[in-house]
Coordinates of C-alpha atoms in Angstrom, one line a residue:
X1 CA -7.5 6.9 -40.0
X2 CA -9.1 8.0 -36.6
X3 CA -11.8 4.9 -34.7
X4 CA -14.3 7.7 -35.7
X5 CA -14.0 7.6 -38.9
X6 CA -14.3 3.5 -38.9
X7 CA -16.9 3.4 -36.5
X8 CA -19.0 5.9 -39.2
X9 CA -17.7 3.2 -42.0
X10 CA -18.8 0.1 -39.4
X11 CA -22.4 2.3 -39.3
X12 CA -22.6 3.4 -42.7
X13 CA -22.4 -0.7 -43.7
X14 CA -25.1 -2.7 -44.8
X15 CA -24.1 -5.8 -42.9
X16 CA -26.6 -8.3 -44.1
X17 CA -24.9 -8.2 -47.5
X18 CA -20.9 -8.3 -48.3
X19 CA -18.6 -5.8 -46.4
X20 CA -16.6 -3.6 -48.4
X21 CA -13.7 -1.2 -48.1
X22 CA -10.9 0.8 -49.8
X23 CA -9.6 4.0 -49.6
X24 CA -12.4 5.7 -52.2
X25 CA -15.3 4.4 -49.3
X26 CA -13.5 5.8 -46.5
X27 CA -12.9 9.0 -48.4
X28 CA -16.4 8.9 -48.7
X29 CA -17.0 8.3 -44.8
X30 CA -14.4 11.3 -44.7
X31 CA -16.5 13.9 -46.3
X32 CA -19.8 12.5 -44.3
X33 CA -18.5 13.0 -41.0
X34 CA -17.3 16.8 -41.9
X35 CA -20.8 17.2 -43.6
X36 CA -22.5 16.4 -39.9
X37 CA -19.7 17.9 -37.9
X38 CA -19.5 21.1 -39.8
X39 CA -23.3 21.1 -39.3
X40 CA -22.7 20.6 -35.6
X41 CA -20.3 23.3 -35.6
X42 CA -22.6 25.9 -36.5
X43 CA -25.8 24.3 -34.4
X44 CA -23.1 24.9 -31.4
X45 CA -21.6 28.2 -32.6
X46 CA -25.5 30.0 -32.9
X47 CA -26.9 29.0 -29.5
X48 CA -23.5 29.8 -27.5
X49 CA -26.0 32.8 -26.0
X50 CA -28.6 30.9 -25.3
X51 CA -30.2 30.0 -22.0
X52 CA -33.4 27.7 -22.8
X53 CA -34.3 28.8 -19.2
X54 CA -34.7 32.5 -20.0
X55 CA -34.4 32.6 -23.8
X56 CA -36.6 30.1 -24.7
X57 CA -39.7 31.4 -26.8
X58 CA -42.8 29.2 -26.5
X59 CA -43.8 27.0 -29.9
X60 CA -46.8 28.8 -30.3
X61 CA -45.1 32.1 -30.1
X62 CA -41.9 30.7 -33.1
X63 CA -41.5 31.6 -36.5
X64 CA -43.4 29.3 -38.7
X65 CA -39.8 28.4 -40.3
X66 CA -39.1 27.6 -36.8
X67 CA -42.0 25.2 -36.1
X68 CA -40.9 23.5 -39.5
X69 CA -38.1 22.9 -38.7
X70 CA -39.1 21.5 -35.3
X71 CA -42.0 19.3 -37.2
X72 CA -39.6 18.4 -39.5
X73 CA -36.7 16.6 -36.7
X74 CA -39.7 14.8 -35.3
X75 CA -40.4 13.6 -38.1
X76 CA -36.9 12.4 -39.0
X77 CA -36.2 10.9 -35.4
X78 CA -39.4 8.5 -35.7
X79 CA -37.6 7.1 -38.9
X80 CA -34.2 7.4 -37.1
X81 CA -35.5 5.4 -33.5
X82 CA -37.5 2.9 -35.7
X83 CA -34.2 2.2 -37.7
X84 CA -32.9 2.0 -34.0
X85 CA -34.7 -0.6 -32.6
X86 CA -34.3 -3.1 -35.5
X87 CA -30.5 -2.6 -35.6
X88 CA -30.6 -1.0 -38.9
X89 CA -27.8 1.8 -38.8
X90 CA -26.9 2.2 -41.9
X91 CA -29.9 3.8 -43.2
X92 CA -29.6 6.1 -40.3
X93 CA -26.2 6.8 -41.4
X94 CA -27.7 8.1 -44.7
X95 CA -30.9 9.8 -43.4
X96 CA -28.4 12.1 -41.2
X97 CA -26.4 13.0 -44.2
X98 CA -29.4 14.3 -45.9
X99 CA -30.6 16.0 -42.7
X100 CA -27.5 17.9 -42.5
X101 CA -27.1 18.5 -46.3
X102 CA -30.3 19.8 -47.1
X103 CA -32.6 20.0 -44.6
X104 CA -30.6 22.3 -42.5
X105 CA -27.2 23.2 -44.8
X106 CA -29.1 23.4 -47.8
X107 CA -32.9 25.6 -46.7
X108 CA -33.0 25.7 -43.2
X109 CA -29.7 27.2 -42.0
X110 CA -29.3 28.9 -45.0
X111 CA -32.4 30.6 -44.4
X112 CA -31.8 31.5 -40.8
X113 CA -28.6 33.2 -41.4
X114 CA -30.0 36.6 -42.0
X115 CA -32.2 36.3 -38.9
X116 CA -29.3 35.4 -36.7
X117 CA -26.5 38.4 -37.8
X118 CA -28.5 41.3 -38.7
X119 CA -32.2 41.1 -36.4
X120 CA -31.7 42.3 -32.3
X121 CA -29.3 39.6 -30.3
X122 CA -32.7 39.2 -27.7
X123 CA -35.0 39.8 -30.5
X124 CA -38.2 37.4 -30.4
X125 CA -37.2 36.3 -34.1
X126 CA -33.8 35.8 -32.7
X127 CA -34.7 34.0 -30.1
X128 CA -37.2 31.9 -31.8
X129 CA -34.6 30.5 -34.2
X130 CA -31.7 30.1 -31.6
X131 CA -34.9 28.0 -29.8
X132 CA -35.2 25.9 -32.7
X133 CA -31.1 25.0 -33.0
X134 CA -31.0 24.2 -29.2
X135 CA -33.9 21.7 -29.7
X136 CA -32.4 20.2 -32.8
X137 CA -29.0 20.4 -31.4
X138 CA -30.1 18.4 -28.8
X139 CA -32.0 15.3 -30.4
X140 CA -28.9 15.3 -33.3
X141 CA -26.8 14.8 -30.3
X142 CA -28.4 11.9 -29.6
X143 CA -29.2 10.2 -33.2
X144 CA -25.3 10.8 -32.9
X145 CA -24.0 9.3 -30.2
X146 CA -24.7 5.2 -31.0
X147 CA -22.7 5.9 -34.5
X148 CA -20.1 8.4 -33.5
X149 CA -19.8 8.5 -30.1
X150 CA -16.6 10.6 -29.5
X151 CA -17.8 13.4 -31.3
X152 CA -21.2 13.2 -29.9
X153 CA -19.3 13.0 -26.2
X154 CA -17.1 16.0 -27.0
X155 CA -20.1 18.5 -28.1
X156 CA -22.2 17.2 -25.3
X157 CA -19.4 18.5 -22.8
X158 CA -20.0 21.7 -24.3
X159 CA -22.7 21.9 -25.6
X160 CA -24.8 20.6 -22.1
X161 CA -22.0 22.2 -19.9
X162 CA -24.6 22.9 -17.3
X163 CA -25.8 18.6 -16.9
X164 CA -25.6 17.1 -13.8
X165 CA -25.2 13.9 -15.8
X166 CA -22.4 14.1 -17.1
X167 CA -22.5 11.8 -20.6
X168 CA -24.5 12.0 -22.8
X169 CA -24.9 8.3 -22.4
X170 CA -27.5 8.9 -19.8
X171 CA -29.3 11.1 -21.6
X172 CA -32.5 9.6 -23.7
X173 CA -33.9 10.7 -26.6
X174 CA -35.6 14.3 -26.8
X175 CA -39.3 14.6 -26.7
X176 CA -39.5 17.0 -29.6
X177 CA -43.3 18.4 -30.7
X178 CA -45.3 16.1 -32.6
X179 CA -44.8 17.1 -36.4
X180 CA -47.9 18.4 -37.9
X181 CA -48.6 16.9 -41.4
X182 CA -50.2 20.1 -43.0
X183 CA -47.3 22.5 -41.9
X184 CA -44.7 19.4 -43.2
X185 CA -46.7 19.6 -46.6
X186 CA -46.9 23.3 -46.8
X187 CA -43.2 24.1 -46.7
X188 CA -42.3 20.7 -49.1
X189 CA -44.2 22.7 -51.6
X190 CA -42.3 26.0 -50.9
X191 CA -39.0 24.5 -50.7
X192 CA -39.7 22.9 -54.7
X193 CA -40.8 26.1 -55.3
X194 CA -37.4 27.6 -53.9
X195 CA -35.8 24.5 -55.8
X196 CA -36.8 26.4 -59.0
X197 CA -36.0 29.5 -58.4
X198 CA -32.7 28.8 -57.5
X199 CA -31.8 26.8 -60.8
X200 CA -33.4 30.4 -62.0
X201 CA -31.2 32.7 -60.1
X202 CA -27.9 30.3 -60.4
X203 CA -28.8 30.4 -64.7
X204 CA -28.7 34.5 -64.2
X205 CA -25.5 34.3 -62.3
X206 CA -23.8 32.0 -64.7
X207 CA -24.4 34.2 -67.7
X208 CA -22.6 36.9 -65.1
X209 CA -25.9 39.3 -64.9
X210 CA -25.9 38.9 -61.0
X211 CA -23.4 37.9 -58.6
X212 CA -24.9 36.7 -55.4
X213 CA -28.6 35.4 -55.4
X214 CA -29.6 38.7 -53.1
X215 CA -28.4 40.8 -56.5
X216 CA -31.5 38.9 -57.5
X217 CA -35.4 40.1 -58.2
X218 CA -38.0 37.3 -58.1
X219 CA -41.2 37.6 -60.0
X220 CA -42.7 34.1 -59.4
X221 CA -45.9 33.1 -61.5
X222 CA -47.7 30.3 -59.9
X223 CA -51.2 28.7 -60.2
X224 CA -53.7 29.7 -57.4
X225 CA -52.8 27.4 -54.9
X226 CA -48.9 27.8 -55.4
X227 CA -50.0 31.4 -55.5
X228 CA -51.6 31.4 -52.5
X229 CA -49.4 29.2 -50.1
X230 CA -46.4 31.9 -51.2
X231 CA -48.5 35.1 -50.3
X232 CA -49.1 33.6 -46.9
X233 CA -45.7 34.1 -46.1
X234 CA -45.8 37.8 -46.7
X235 CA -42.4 40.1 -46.9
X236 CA -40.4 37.0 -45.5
X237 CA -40.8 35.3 -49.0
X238 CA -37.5 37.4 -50.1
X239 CA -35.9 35.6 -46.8
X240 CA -36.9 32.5 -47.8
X241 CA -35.6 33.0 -51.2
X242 CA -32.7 34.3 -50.4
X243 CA -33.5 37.8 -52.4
X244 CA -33.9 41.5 -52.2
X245 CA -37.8 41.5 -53.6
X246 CA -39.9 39.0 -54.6
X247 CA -43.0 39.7 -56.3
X248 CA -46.1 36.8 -57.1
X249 CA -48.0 36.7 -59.9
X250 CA -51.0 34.4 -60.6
X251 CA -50.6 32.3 -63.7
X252 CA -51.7 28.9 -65.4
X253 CA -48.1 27.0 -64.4
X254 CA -45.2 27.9 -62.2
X255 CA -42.7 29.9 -63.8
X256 CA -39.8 32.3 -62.7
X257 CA -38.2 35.1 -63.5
X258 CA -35.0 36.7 -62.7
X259 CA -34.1 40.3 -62.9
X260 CA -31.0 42.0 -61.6
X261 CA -31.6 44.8 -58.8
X262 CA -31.5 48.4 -59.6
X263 CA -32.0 49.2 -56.0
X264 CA -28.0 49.9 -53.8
X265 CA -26.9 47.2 -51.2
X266 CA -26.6 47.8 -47.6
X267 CA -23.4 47.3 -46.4
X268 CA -24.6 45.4 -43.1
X269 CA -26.9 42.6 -44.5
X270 CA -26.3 42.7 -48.7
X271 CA -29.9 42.8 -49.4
X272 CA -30.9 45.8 -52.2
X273 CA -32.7 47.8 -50.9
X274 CA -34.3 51.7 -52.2
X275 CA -34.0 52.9 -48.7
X276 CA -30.3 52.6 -48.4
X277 CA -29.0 56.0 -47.6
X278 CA -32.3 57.3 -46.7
X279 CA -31.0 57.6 -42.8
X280 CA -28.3 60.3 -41.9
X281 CA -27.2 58.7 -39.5
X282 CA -26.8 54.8 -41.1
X283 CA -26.1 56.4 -44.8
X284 CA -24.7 53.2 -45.9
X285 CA -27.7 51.1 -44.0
X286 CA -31.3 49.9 -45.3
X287 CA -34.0 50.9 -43.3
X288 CA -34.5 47.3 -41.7
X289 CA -31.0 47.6 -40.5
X290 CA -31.1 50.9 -39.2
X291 CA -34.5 49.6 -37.1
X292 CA -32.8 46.3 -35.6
X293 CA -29.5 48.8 -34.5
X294 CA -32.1 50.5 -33.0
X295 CA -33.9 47.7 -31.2
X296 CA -30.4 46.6 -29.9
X297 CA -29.4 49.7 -28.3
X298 CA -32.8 49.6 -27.0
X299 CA -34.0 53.2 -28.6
X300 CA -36.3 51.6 -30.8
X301 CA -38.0 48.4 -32.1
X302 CA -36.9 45.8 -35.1
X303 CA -38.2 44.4 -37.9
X304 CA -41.2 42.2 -37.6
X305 CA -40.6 38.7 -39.0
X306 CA -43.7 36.3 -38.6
X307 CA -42.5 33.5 -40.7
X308 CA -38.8 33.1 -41.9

């Protein structure tokens, strides 16, 4: 058993009560620290090509996903630095397994992985989201390093290769933008809403009708404020859903329905799409596909994404 793993037990600890310990707990503390290494693993892996001093794309400028997720971290390190400066670890032992498990591992990474592999590499939606993970890279870093300070000290060294200070024990924590409550409240609502359709989409798949959840076709019928807080995100809602189409209907009460997709998958980012095979020279591509290639190579411009 490595001192990591017991200093993450030492943290994870309520030590105003009775300390306990056996080999079920630190199996426990096991799968928490790959939960939040893992999660730092892909953080580091997805900003490798990013400069923040060329790269960076303004917060006005970001994906509204983006600035989420940004309001989001600041919200979580003002819970995380009060815990901080009453000695409390424990709870922020708990609140960063959450973070990693469903804030990012759960919605936001898993949202962001289409954006990363198929749009431009120097795309602006590219860049907005690698400009996101570098800020949240940065200020998990730091939650890190009074609770598992090897690991924090080993992705610092690469991670902030370019530091003149060395540690990341003379860094302090990072000034991230002040979370803004009607943004946080917007995307609590869309991410129950996603809750729903996934339980949706996961009943379809284990009946065998679809495979993965971009085999899937939303129609979502929702009241006219859930109605109207989906349309606002546009074409992106089949990113944020993690499907080929989404269609909203208004209704009394939310309810969702899943269809599998007539349309063929493109072989470069599995959506379904009708336009596969409508490009001689991509035959096997989706039109969206075809136009980020084309943004890459610099004959032509990419998708727009506005908000996911």
């Amino acid at each position: 058993m490595g001192a990591e793993i017991v200093r993450l037990w030492v943290a994870s600890t309520d030590y105003s009560g009775d300390l306990n310990i056996d080999d079920k707990i630190l199996a426990r503390v096991v799968d928490a620290y790959r939960r939040i290494r893992n999660t730092l693993r892909f953080l580091m892996a997805n900003t490798v090509d990013f400069d923040p001093a060329t790269d960076a794309v303004p917060l006005d400028q970001m994906l509204e996903i983006d600035r989420y997720a940004l309001a989001r971290a600041s919200e979580l390190q003002a819970q995380i630095l009060a815990h901080f400066d009453v000695y409390e670890f424990h709870p922020v032992v708990a609140k960063l397994q959450v973070y990693c498990s469903e804030d990012l591992g759960a919605f936001y990474l898993d949202v962001l992985k289409d954006r990363l592999y198929t749009t431009a590499p120097k795309s602006l939606a590219r860049r907005s989201a690698q400009t996101a993970l570098h800020q949240i890279t940065h200020a998990m870093l730091r939650w890190m390093a009074p609770i598992l300070s090897f690991t924090a000290e080993e992705a610092w060294a690469v991670f902030a290769k370019d530091t003149t200070k060395g540690s990341i024990f003379f860094e302090t924590f990072s000034a991230l933008p002040s979370p803004k409550e009607a943004l946080l409240a917007k995307w609590a609502r869309i991410r129950e809403i996603r809750d729903v359709a996934n339980k949706a989409i996961e009943d379809l798949r284990t009946a065998g009708q679809v495979g993965a959840s971009l085999q899937a076709t939303l129609t979502i019928t929702a009241g006219a404020d859930d109605a109207a807080l989906l349309r606002s995100l546009g074409a992106d809602l089949k990113f944020v859903t993690i499907t080929s189409a989404v269609a909203v209907v208004d209704g009394s009460e939310l309810a969702i329905t899943v269809t599998p997709s007539t349309a063929t998958k493109c072989e470069r980012c599995w959506h379904y799409a009708d336009d596969v095979g409508a490009h001689t020279d991509h035959p096997t591509l989706c039109g969206r596909c075809v136009s980020n290639l084309a943004e890459a190579a610099g004959t032509g411009a990419g998708e727009t994404r506005t908000v996911a």
